[in-house]
Short mmCIF file of C-alpha atoms in Angstrom, two decimals:
data_model
loop_
_atom_site.label_atom_id
_atom_site.label_comp_id
_atom_site.label_asym_id
_atom_site.label_seq_id
_atom_site.Cartn_x
_atom_site.Cartn_y
_atom_site.Cartn_z
CA MET G 1 7.30 -37.03 8.62
CA ARG G 2 9.39 -34.30 7.00
CA ARG G 3 9.72 -30.88 8.60
CA ILE G 4 9.06 -27.91 6.30
CA LYS G 5 10.14 -24.33 7.01
CA LEU G 6 8.19 -21.54 5.31
CA ILE G 7 9.01 -17.84 4.99
CA VAL G 8 5.72 -15.96 4.82
CA ALA G 9 4.78 -12.32 4.12
CA TYR G 10 1.39 -10.94 5.04
CA ASP G 11 -0.57 -7.74 5.08
CA GLY G 12 -2.05 -7.84 8.58
CA THR G 13 -4.70 -5.19 7.91
CA HIS G 14 -7.67 -7.51 7.73
CA TYR G 15 -6.60 -10.04 10.36
CA ALA G 16 -7.22 -10.30 14.08
CA GLY G 17 -3.53 -11.21 14.39
CA TYR G 18 -1.34 -14.23 13.78
CA GLN G 19 -2.58 -16.67 16.38
CA VAL G 20 -5.81 -18.68 16.19
CA GLN G 21 -8.44 -17.30 18.54
CA PRO G 22 -12.19 -17.78 18.94
CA ASN G 23 -13.35 -14.56 17.27
CA GLY G 24 -11.82 -13.19 14.09
CA ASN G 25 -9.79 -14.63 11.24
CA THR G 26 -6.07 -15.08 11.73
CA ILE G 27 -2.99 -15.78 9.63
CA GLN G 28 -2.48 -19.10 11.41
CA ALA G 29 -6.07 -20.21 10.71
CA GLU G 30 -5.77 -19.35 6.99
CA ILE G 31 -2.54 -21.31 6.55
CA GLU G 32 -3.68 -24.29 8.64
CA SER G 33 -6.93 -24.45 6.70
CA VAL G 34 -5.10 -24.63 3.35
CA LEU G 35 -2.63 -27.22 4.70
CA ALA G 36 -5.54 -29.32 5.98
CA ARG G 37 -7.11 -29.30 2.50
CA MET G 38 -3.80 -30.39 0.94
CA HIS G 39 -3.13 -33.10 3.53
CA ARG G 40 -6.73 -34.24 4.09
CA HIS G 41 -6.01 -34.12 7.83
CA PRO G 42 -5.34 -31.27 10.30
CA VAL G 43 -1.80 -29.82 10.22
CA LYS G 44 -0.53 -27.68 13.10
CA ILE G 45 1.91 -24.88 12.30
CA ILE G 46 4.40 -23.20 14.66
CA ALA G 47 5.53 -19.61 14.02
CA SER G 48 8.58 -17.71 15.27
CA GLY G 49 6.14 -15.67 17.33
CA ARG G 50 2.75 -14.00 17.28
CA THR G 51 1.98 -10.73 15.59
CA ASP G 52 -0.94 -8.55 16.70
CA ALA G 53 -3.97 -7.46 14.71
CA ARG G 54 -2.98 -5.10 11.85
CA VAL G 55 0.75 -5.86 12.28
CA HIS G 56 2.48 -6.95 9.05
CA ALA G 57 5.21 -9.43 8.21
CA LEU G 58 7.77 -9.55 5.43
CA GLY G 59 9.60 -12.58 6.77
CA GLN G 60 7.57 -14.50 9.34
CA VAL G 61 8.94 -18.04 9.70
CA ILE G 62 6.75 -21.06 10.41
CA HIS G 63 7.28 -24.81 10.42
CA PHE G 64 5.07 -27.88 10.14
CA ASP G 65 5.48 -31.60 9.60
CA THR G 66 4.17 -33.15 6.42
CA THR G 67 3.23 -36.64 5.24
CA LEU G 68 3.18 -35.49 1.60
CA GLU G 69 5.87 -36.74 -0.78
CA MET G 70 6.31 -33.63 -2.90
CA PRO G 71 9.56 -31.60 -2.98
CA ALA G 72 9.60 -28.80 -0.37
CA GLU G 73 9.81 -26.03 -3.01
CA ARG G 74 6.48 -27.17 -4.46
CA PHE G 75 4.71 -25.95 -1.30
CA VAL G 76 5.31 -22.35 -2.44
CA LYS G 77 3.07 -22.57 -5.52
CA ALA G 78 0.61 -25.02 -3.98
CA LEU G 79 -0.03 -22.87 -0.90
CA ASN G 80 -0.10 -19.55 -2.78
CA ALA G 81 -2.70 -20.94 -5.19
CA MET G 82 -5.09 -21.49 -2.28
CA LEU G 83 -4.17 -18.73 0.19
CA PRO G 84 -5.89 -15.30 0.11
CA ASP G 85 -3.83 -12.70 -1.73
CA ASP G 86 -2.81 -10.85 1.42
CA ILE G 87 -0.71 -13.83 2.52
CA LEU G 88 2.26 -14.91 0.40
CA VAL G 89 4.58 -17.87 0.92
CA LYS G 90 7.97 -16.64 -0.27
CA GLN G 91 10.08 -19.73 0.35
CA ALA G 92 9.74 -23.36 1.47
CA GLU G 93 12.61 -25.57 2.54
CA GLU G 94 12.99 -29.01 4.10
CA MET G 95 14.75 -28.94 7.48
CA ASP G 96 15.86 -31.67 9.83
CA ASP G 97 13.45 -32.34 12.67
CA THR G 98 15.49 -30.38 15.21
CA PHE G 99 14.47 -27.14 13.46
CA HIS G 100 11.90 -25.20 15.49
CA ALA G 101 10.51 -21.89 14.22
CA ARG G 102 9.93 -20.52 17.70
CA TYR G 103 12.62 -21.99 19.96
CA GLY G 104 15.34 -21.94 17.29
CA ALA G 105 15.02 -18.21 16.50
CA LYS G 106 18.31 -16.48 17.35
CA ARG G 107 17.63 -12.99 16.11
CA LYS G 108 14.59 -11.06 14.94
CA GLU G 109 14.35 -7.86 12.97
CA TYR G 110 11.38 -5.53 13.31
CA ARG G 111 10.80 -2.29 11.43
CA TYR G 112 8.33 0.45 12.22
CA HIS G 113 7.25 2.99 9.58
CA ILE G 114 6.03 6.49 10.37
CA ARG G 115 5.26 9.41 8.10
CA GLN G 116 4.78 13.09 8.79
CA THR G 117 1.99 13.74 6.28
CA GLU G 118 -1.24 11.87 5.58
CA ASP G 119 -1.26 9.56 2.57
CA PRO G 120 -4.41 7.54 1.84
CA PHE G 121 -2.28 4.82 0.21
CA ARG G 122 -0.16 4.34 3.33
CA ARG G 123 -2.96 4.49 5.92
CA HIS G 124 -2.61 0.79 6.77
CA TYR G 125 1.18 0.67 6.36
CA ALA G 126 2.71 3.57 8.30
CA ALA G 127 1.65 5.55 11.37
CA THR G 128 1.17 9.28 10.78
CA VAL G 129 2.95 11.56 13.26
CA THR G 130 2.43 15.24 12.50
CA TYR G 131 4.53 16.64 15.38
CA LYS G 132 7.84 18.15 14.34
CA LEU G 133 10.46 15.51 15.19
CA SER G 134 14.20 15.74 15.83
CA LEU G 135 15.92 12.90 13.97
CA GLU G 136 19.08 13.53 15.97
CA ALA G 137 17.30 13.18 19.32
CA MET G 138 15.56 10.00 18.12
CA ARG G 139 18.90 8.53 16.96
CA GLN G 140 20.41 9.20 20.39
CA ALA G 141 17.39 7.62 22.09
CA MET G 142 17.64 4.51 19.87
CA GLU G 143 21.33 4.11 20.73
CA ARG G 144 20.47 3.93 24.42
CA LEU G 145 18.23 0.92 23.76
CA ILE G 146 21.11 -1.10 22.27
CA GLY G 147 22.59 -3.74 24.57
CA THR G 148 21.35 -6.25 27.13
CA HIS G 149 18.71 -4.71 29.39
CA ASP G 150 15.71 -5.60 31.50
CA PHE G 151 12.93 -4.23 29.28
CA THR G 152 10.16 -4.33 31.92
CA SER G 153 9.46 -0.61 31.37
CA PHE G 154 8.91 -1.34 27.68
CA SER G 155 6.54 -4.28 27.97
CA VAL G 156 2.87 -4.64 28.87
CA THR G 157 2.32 -5.03 32.58
CA LYS G 158 0.04 -8.03 32.17
CA ALA G 159 2.76 -10.04 30.38
CA GLU G 160 3.47 -13.08 32.52
CA VAL G 161 7.02 -13.66 31.33
CA GLU G 162 9.39 -13.86 34.28
CA ASP G 163 12.63 -12.99 32.55
CA ARG G 164 12.38 -9.62 30.83
CA VAL G 165 16.05 -9.34 29.92
CA ARG G 166 16.60 -9.12 26.18
CA THR G 167 19.48 -8.02 23.94
CA ILE G 168 19.13 -5.42 21.20
CA TYR G 169 22.00 -5.70 18.70
CA GLU G 170 20.99 -2.89 16.37
CA ALA G 171 18.60 0.05 16.72
CA GLU G 172 18.69 2.73 14.06
CA VAL G 173 16.60 5.40 12.38
CA LEU G 174 16.41 5.25 8.58
CA GLU G 175 14.86 7.70 6.14
CA MET G 176 13.23 6.29 3.01
CA GLY G 177 11.36 8.65 0.71
CA ASP G 178 8.95 10.55 2.95
CA GLU G 179 8.92 7.93 5.69
CA ILE G 180 11.03 7.41 8.80
CA ILE G 181 11.82 3.83 9.74
CA PHE G 182 12.83 2.55 13.18
CA ARG G 183 14.82 -0.64 12.71
CA PHE G 184 15.53 -3.08 15.56
CA VAL G 185 17.51 -6.31 15.55
CA GLY G 186 17.38 -8.24 18.80
CA SER G 187 17.55 -11.63 20.47
CA GLY G 188 13.80 -11.51 20.90
CA PHE G 189 11.22 -8.97 21.99
CA LEU G 190 8.64 -8.88 24.78
CA TYR G 191 4.95 -8.45 24.01
CA ASN G 192 4.40 -4.90 22.63
CA GLN G 193 8.06 -4.04 23.27
CA VAL G 194 8.79 -2.66 19.81
CA ARG G 195 5.63 -0.54 19.78
CA ILE G 196 6.38 0.89 23.24
CA MET G 197 10.02 1.61 22.30
CA VAL G 198 8.87 3.37 19.11
CA GLY G 199 6.16 5.34 20.92
CA THR G 200 8.73 6.48 23.49
CA VAL G 201 11.41 7.35 20.92
CA ILE G 202 8.84 9.46 19.03
CA GLU G 203 8.09 11.31 22.27
CA VAL G 204 11.83 11.98 22.57
CA GLY G 205 11.74 13.23 18.96
CA ARG G 206 9.05 15.79 19.76
CA GLY G 207 10.87 16.94 22.89
CA LYS G 208 8.67 15.47 25.63
CA TYR G 209 11.61 13.40 26.89
CA GLN G 210 15.37 13.73 26.49
CA PRO G 211 17.44 10.90 24.94
CA ALA G 212 19.11 10.33 28.33
CA ASP G 213 15.70 9.62 29.88
CA ILE G 214 15.70 6.29 28.02
CA THR G 215 18.44 4.99 30.30
CA GLN G 216 16.50 6.02 33.41
CA MET G 217 13.35 4.41 32.01
CA LEU G 218 15.22 1.12 31.53
CA GLU G 219 16.52 1.29 35.10
CA ALA G 220 13.07 2.03 36.58
CA LYS G 221 11.63 -1.34 35.42
CA ASP G 222 8.16 0.22 35.48
CA ARG G 223 5.88 0.44 32.43
CA ARG G 224 4.42 3.73 33.68
CA VAL G 225 7.69 5.65 33.16
CA ALA G 226 8.00 4.89 29.42
CA GLY G 227 6.01 6.53 26.62
CA ILE G 228 2.91 5.56 24.70
CA THR G 229 2.44 2.39 22.65
CA ALA G 230 2.68 3.18 18.93
CA PRO G 231 -0.28 1.87 16.85
CA PRO G 232 0.02 -1.60 15.28
CA HIS G 233 -0.23 -0.79 11.57
CA GLY G 234 3.26 0.74 11.25
CA LEU G 235 4.95 -2.45 12.51
CA TYR G 236 6.58 -5.14 10.35
CA LEU G 237 8.20 -8.41 11.42
CA TRP G 238 11.01 -8.06 8.89
CA ASN G 239 12.93 -11.31 9.28
CA VAL G 240 13.92 -14.08 11.65
CA ASN G 241 17.39 -15.54 11.77
CA TYR G 242 18.24 -19.04 13.02
CA GLU G 243 22.03 -18.92 12.89
CA LYS G 244 24.05 -18.37 16.02
CA VAL G 245 25.14 -14.76 16.53
CA ASP G 246 28.93 -14.45 16.79
CA MET S 1 -21.26 32.02 -4.36
CA ARG S 2 -17.53 31.37 -4.50
CA ARG S 3 -16.08 28.58 -6.63
CA ILE S 4 -13.64 26.25 -4.88
CA LYS S 5 -11.20 23.92 -6.65
CA LEU S 6 -9.98 20.87 -4.74
CA ILE S 7 -7.13 18.48 -5.53
CA VAL S 8 -8.06 15.10 -4.11
CA ALA S 9 -6.19 11.79 -3.69
CA TYR S 10 -8.00 8.54 -3.05
CA ASP S 11 -7.41 4.86 -2.69
CA GLY S 12 -10.16 3.46 -4.92
CA THR S 13 -9.98 -0.08 -3.51
CA HIS S 14 -13.16 0.05 -1.48
CA TYR S 15 -15.26 2.23 -3.80
CA ALA S 16 -17.64 1.43 -6.62
CA GLY S 17 -15.95 4.26 -8.54
CA TYR S 18 -16.01 8.03 -8.55
CA GLN S 19 -19.53 8.78 -9.72
CA VAL S 20 -22.69 8.51 -7.62
CA GLN S 21 -24.73 5.47 -8.55
CA PRO S 22 -27.62 3.58 -6.97
CA ASN S 23 -25.65 0.64 -5.55
CA GLY S 24 -22.30 1.01 -3.85
CA ASN S 25 -20.43 3.84 -2.16
CA THR S 26 -18.53 6.28 -4.32
CA ILE S 27 -15.93 9.01 -3.93
CA GLN S 28 -18.43 11.64 -5.11
CA ALA S 29 -21.03 10.52 -2.54
CA GLU S 30 -18.49 10.67 0.32
CA ILE S 31 -17.35 14.19 -0.54
CA GLU S 32 -20.86 15.51 -1.23
CA SER S 33 -22.09 14.07 2.06
CA VAL S 34 -19.35 15.87 4.03
CA LEU S 35 -19.96 19.13 2.13
CA ALA S 36 -23.69 18.87 2.84
CA ARG S 37 -22.95 18.53 6.57
CA MET S 38 -20.70 21.60 6.46
CA HIS S 39 -23.14 23.70 4.41
CA ARG S 40 -26.40 22.39 5.91
CA HIS S 41 -27.72 22.07 2.35
CA PRO S 42 -26.84 19.79 -0.59
CA VAL S 43 -23.68 20.71 -2.53
CA LYS S 44 -23.04 19.26 -5.98
CA ILE S 45 -19.43 18.61 -7.00
CA ILE S 46 -18.03 18.34 -10.53
CA ALA S 47 -14.87 16.27 -11.19
CA SER S 48 -12.42 16.34 -14.09
CA GLY S 49 -13.82 12.94 -15.02
CA ARG S 50 -14.98 9.64 -13.59
CA THR S 51 -12.73 6.89 -12.36
CA ASP S 52 -13.88 3.26 -12.25
CA ALA S 53 -14.21 0.97 -9.26
CA ARG S 54 -10.78 0.19 -7.72
CA VAL S 55 -9.04 2.90 -9.79
CA HIS S 56 -6.96 5.32 -7.70
CA ALA S 57 -6.24 9.04 -7.90
CA LEU S 58 -3.30 11.12 -6.77
CA GLY S 59 -4.55 14.36 -8.28
CA GLN S 60 -8.25 14.24 -9.12
CA VAL S 61 -9.63 17.78 -9.48
CA ILE S 62 -13.15 18.76 -8.47
CA HIS S 63 -15.01 22.03 -8.05
CA PHE S 64 -18.08 23.22 -6.18
CA ASP S 65 -19.74 26.49 -5.26
CA THR S 66 -19.91 27.50 -1.63
CA THR S 67 -21.97 29.91 0.45
CA LEU S 68 -19.52 29.61 3.37
CA GLU S 69 -17.35 32.60 4.29
CA MET S 70 -14.20 30.76 5.32
CA PRO S 71 -10.89 31.08 3.43
CA ALA S 72 -10.51 28.43 0.69
CA GLU S 73 -7.45 26.82 2.33
CA ARG S 74 -9.53 26.01 5.41
CA PHE S 75 -11.52 23.47 3.38
CA VAL S 76 -8.47 21.18 3.42
CA LYS S 77 -8.50 20.57 7.18
CA ALA S 78 -12.28 20.80 7.52
CA LEU S 79 -12.96 18.19 4.84
CA ASN S 80 -10.13 15.84 5.88
CA ALA S 81 -11.41 15.84 9.46
CA MET S 82 -14.72 14.37 8.25
CA LEU S 83 -13.73 12.30 5.21
CA PRO S 84 -12.80 8.60 5.52
CA ASP S 85 -9.04 8.07 5.61
CA ASP S 86 -8.86 6.64 2.09
CA ILE S 87 -9.81 10.04 0.65
CA LEU S 88 -7.48 13.01 1.18
CA VAL S 89 -7.98 16.62 0.12
CA LYS S 90 -4.48 17.84 -0.76
CA GLN S 91 -5.25 21.42 -1.79
CA ALA S 92 -8.15 23.90 -1.92
CA GLU S 93 -8.13 27.14 -3.85
CA GLU S 94 -10.67 29.81 -4.74
CA MET S 95 -11.17 30.19 -8.51
CA ASP S 96 -13.21 32.60 -10.57
CA ASP S 97 -16.56 31.22 -11.67
CA THR S 98 -15.36 30.42 -15.20
CA PHE S 99 -13.26 27.57 -13.79
CA HIS S 100 -14.78 24.18 -14.59
CA ALA S 101 -13.09 20.97 -13.41
CA ARG S 102 -14.41 18.95 -16.34
CA TYR S 103 -14.65 21.28 -19.32
CA GLY S 104 -11.55 23.30 -18.40
CA ALA S 105 -9.18 20.30 -18.23
CA LYS S 106 -6.48 20.71 -20.87
CA ARG S 107 -4.26 17.78 -20.10
CA LYS S 108 -4.50 14.65 -17.96
CA GLU S 109 -1.81 12.33 -16.73
CA TYR S 110 -2.52 8.68 -15.97
CA ARG S 111 -0.08 6.11 -14.67
CA TYR S 112 -0.45 2.36 -14.61
CA HIS S 113 1.66 0.17 -12.29
CA ILE S 114 2.52 -3.45 -12.97
CA ARG S 115 4.86 -5.82 -11.17
CA GLN S 116 6.37 -9.13 -12.19
CA THR S 117 6.20 -10.84 -8.79
CA GLU S 118 3.38 -11.13 -6.26
CA ASP S 119 3.51 -8.79 -3.27
CA PRO S 120 0.68 -8.91 -0.73
CA PHE S 121 1.26 -5.23 0.09
CA ARG S 122 0.79 -4.16 -3.53
CA ARG S 123 -2.21 -6.37 -4.38
CA HIS S 124 -4.57 -3.38 -4.63
CA TYR S 125 -2.01 -0.99 -6.13
CA ALA S 126 -0.29 -2.72 -9.05
CA ALA S 127 -1.33 -5.45 -11.50
CA THR S 128 0.82 -8.58 -11.42
CA VAL S 129 2.07 -9.77 -14.82
CA THR S 130 4.26 -12.86 -14.57
CA TYR S 131 5.00 -13.23 -18.31
CA LYS S 132 8.53 -12.31 -19.32
CA LEU S 133 8.25 -8.83 -20.87
CA SER S 134 10.47 -6.94 -23.31
CA LEU S 135 10.83 -3.36 -22.06
CA GLU S 136 12.25 -2.35 -25.44
CA ALA S 137 9.23 -3.69 -27.36
CA MET S 138 6.85 -1.99 -24.90
CA ARG S 139 8.71 1.32 -25.30
CA GLN S 140 8.38 1.08 -29.09
CA ALA S 141 4.67 0.28 -28.76
CA MET S 142 4.12 3.26 -26.44
CA GLU S 143 5.83 5.59 -28.92
CA ARG S 144 3.35 4.60 -31.60
CA LEU S 145 0.48 5.77 -29.39
CA ILE S 146 1.88 9.32 -29.19
CA GLY S 147 0.15 11.89 -31.40
CA THR S 148 -3.38 12.70 -32.52
CA HIS S 149 -5.29 9.55 -33.42
CA ASP S 150 -8.79 8.13 -33.58
CA PHE S 151 -8.67 5.80 -30.56
CA THR S 152 -11.82 3.81 -31.42
CA SER S 153 -9.83 0.54 -31.28
CA PHE S 154 -8.78 1.43 -27.74
CA SER S 155 -12.17 2.32 -26.28
CA VAL S 156 -15.19 0.30 -25.19
CA THR S 157 -17.62 -0.36 -28.00
CA LYS S 158 -20.63 0.76 -26.00
CA ALA S 159 -19.17 4.26 -25.45
CA GLU S 160 -21.55 6.70 -27.08
CA VAL S 161 -19.01 9.45 -27.72
CA GLU S 162 -19.06 10.48 -31.38
CA ASP S 163 -15.61 11.99 -31.63
CA ARG S 164 -12.94 9.49 -30.64
CA VAL S 165 -9.97 11.57 -31.73
CA ARG S 166 -7.63 12.35 -28.85
CA THR S 167 -4.03 13.56 -28.56
CA ILE S 168 -1.39 11.78 -26.52
CA TYR S 169 1.53 14.11 -25.76
CA GLU S 170 3.67 11.69 -23.79
CA ALA S 171 3.69 7.91 -23.43
CA GLU S 172 6.62 6.30 -21.70
CA VAL S 173 7.69 3.26 -19.72
CA LEU S 174 9.36 3.92 -16.36
CA GLU S 175 11.01 1.50 -13.95
CA MET S 176 10.68 2.21 -10.23
CA GLY S 177 12.00 -0.36 -7.77
CA ASP S 178 10.46 -3.66 -8.82
CA GLU S 179 7.54 -2.08 -10.67
CA ILE S 180 7.05 -0.99 -14.27
CA ILE S 181 5.00 2.15 -14.82
CA PHE S 182 3.20 3.15 -18.02
CA ARG S 183 2.85 6.94 -18.03
CA PHE S 184 0.47 8.79 -20.37
CA VAL S 185 -0.15 12.50 -20.76
CA GLY S 186 -2.98 13.39 -23.12
CA SER S 187 -5.68 15.89 -24.03
CA GLY S 188 -8.22 13.52 -22.56
CA PHE S 189 -8.93 9.81 -22.66
CA LEU S 190 -11.92 7.74 -23.78
CA TYR S 191 -13.66 5.38 -21.39
CA ASN S 192 -11.27 2.48 -20.58
CA GLN S 193 -8.72 3.84 -23.08
CA VAL S 194 -5.72 3.77 -20.74
CA ARG S 195 -6.50 0.25 -19.53
CA ILE S 196 -6.90 -1.05 -23.11
CA MET S 197 -3.68 0.68 -24.23
CA VAL S 198 -1.81 -0.83 -21.26
CA GLY S 199 -3.30 -4.30 -21.83
CA THR S 200 -2.25 -4.14 -25.48
CA VAL S 201 1.25 -2.81 -24.76
CA ILE S 202 1.76 -5.66 -22.26
CA GLU S 203 0.76 -8.12 -24.99
CA VAL S 204 3.42 -6.51 -27.19
CA GLY S 205 5.87 -6.94 -24.31
CA ARG S 206 5.23 -10.66 -24.12
CA GLY S 207 5.52 -11.06 -27.89
CA LYS S 208 1.90 -11.67 -28.88
CA TYR S 209 1.95 -8.52 -31.03
CA GLN S 210 4.77 -6.51 -32.61
CA PRO S 211 5.21 -2.79 -31.80
CA ALA S 212 4.27 -1.94 -35.40
CA ASP S 213 0.90 -3.65 -34.91
CA ILE S 214 -0.14 -0.69 -32.73
CA THR S 215 -0.26 1.55 -35.79
CA GLN S 216 -2.45 -0.94 -37.66
CA MET S 217 -4.72 -1.27 -34.64
CA LEU S 218 -5.20 2.52 -34.56
CA GLU S 219 -6.03 2.53 -38.27
CA ALA S 220 -8.55 -0.33 -37.97
CA LYS S 221 -10.87 1.69 -35.66
CA ASP S 222 -12.22 -1.57 -34.29
CA ARG S 223 -12.04 -2.56 -30.61
CA ARG S 224 -11.68 -6.24 -31.54
CA VAL S 225 -8.20 -5.77 -33.05
CA ALA S 226 -6.59 -4.34 -29.88
CA GLY S 227 -5.52 -6.32 -26.82
CA ILE S 228 -7.14 -7.03 -23.48
CA THR S 229 -8.26 -4.44 -20.93
CA ALA S 230 -5.81 -4.28 -18.01
CA PRO S 231 -7.44 -4.61 -14.57
CA PRO S 232 -8.50 -1.41 -12.74
CA HIS S 233 -6.35 -1.57 -9.61
CA GLY S 234 -3.05 -0.68 -11.33
CA LEU S 235 -4.46 2.62 -12.67
CA TYR S 236 -3.91 6.08 -11.15
CA LEU S 237 -5.31 9.42 -12.28
CA TRP S 238 -2.05 11.23 -11.58
CA ASN S 239 -2.90 14.86 -12.28
CA VAL S 240 -5.07 17.22 -14.29
CA ASN S 241 -3.76 20.40 -15.84
CA TYR S 242 -5.88 23.45 -16.70
CA GLU S 243 -3.31 25.60 -18.47
CA LYS S 244 -3.24 25.81 -22.23
CA VAL S 245 -0.68 23.51 -23.84
CA ASP S 246 1.80 25.45 -25.98
#
């Protein structure tokens, strides 16, 4: 069996999320169904992590083991020919069998797009925030998220993970055209963490909280002290890195 | 009765086109239904022209007559609050009753987006053309479309219009990011004319025709000599101008 790594982009608008579940179509189900047709037997895929309904990916990474003899690169065309056009395999590569899309991930980048005016063409791809926002206050808030922290205040209460300490290496606010982008690079993120951080930073931007409040929120380790959860459709899993961070 | 002019943007992906028809939802039906709710009686709207299923608009212009007393600008918020989020009223203005969205249009701009690589996020918004294309040949072909010509070769045969002479003021090829845009400004366009011009110019770009062939195609006045019709989803009605051209 050879292990294949895929880099996959998808428009999450019409999916119930990444992971297979009883009701609703998922990215995982679409890819596994095409792989099963190619292999004539079920093939299980492992992703770097789940994405929620309506969340997008530019660089989701998955792996699977194949019995097929064809060169790894050939999977790109073969899969794209059968996948729906809102899922695109961008790259396929043969890895040794120690590669693991989930446990090997060293760093993930997420981006979140917001815009200040309605645009029918961006309705599935950026959240609209019509409040007047201070970029400077949001930049200061983002800086306070950088570092190794217990992110309990920025994760869903029901999450059963014990260890909620994560490291954020980069957190910045970018402007592109008429959109504002929140960019995070971290060791990994808790369930809903990026959306809660973005929702809270936006509330700093409109003056409900001060940038310094972020530090107190981190220390409180209580979901109720942080801000709202930003909606899913502005969020993109941008890329996943498997090399050790220096 | 006061006459109101609206500038409307829409994502045409999920519509059977602009004009009301027996089967399928349309832009016109959505707007008329909201206006009827506001007015408590049917309101007929007139657009600058139809757009086909899956064709988009950034600046479609429509007009209607209202019995309501509210200031024209208020229609923007009132309509957007009730319209689906793939239709956006960008501007509303009171006009005198000689204004007519269709007969008063002096100039229209259409744009057509293509891209050379697949992108799941652009699948409804740009046509993918994977052939290698010569920008220079396409620019020369576009130049030959400029001017006053009989565009019979570039319109659908079934179209019952008698006079197929139209004037193209501008026709250029733009590059934006990883997309190529064909931009046309003209006195008006025949049914499917922009899509047939684009399909033909792309065939020049891939070397099937020479730029000079465009002139012979115009002279032939025969749809069969021009190229294919480009698909609808790359096409945008960009704006409509009502001022006299100098």
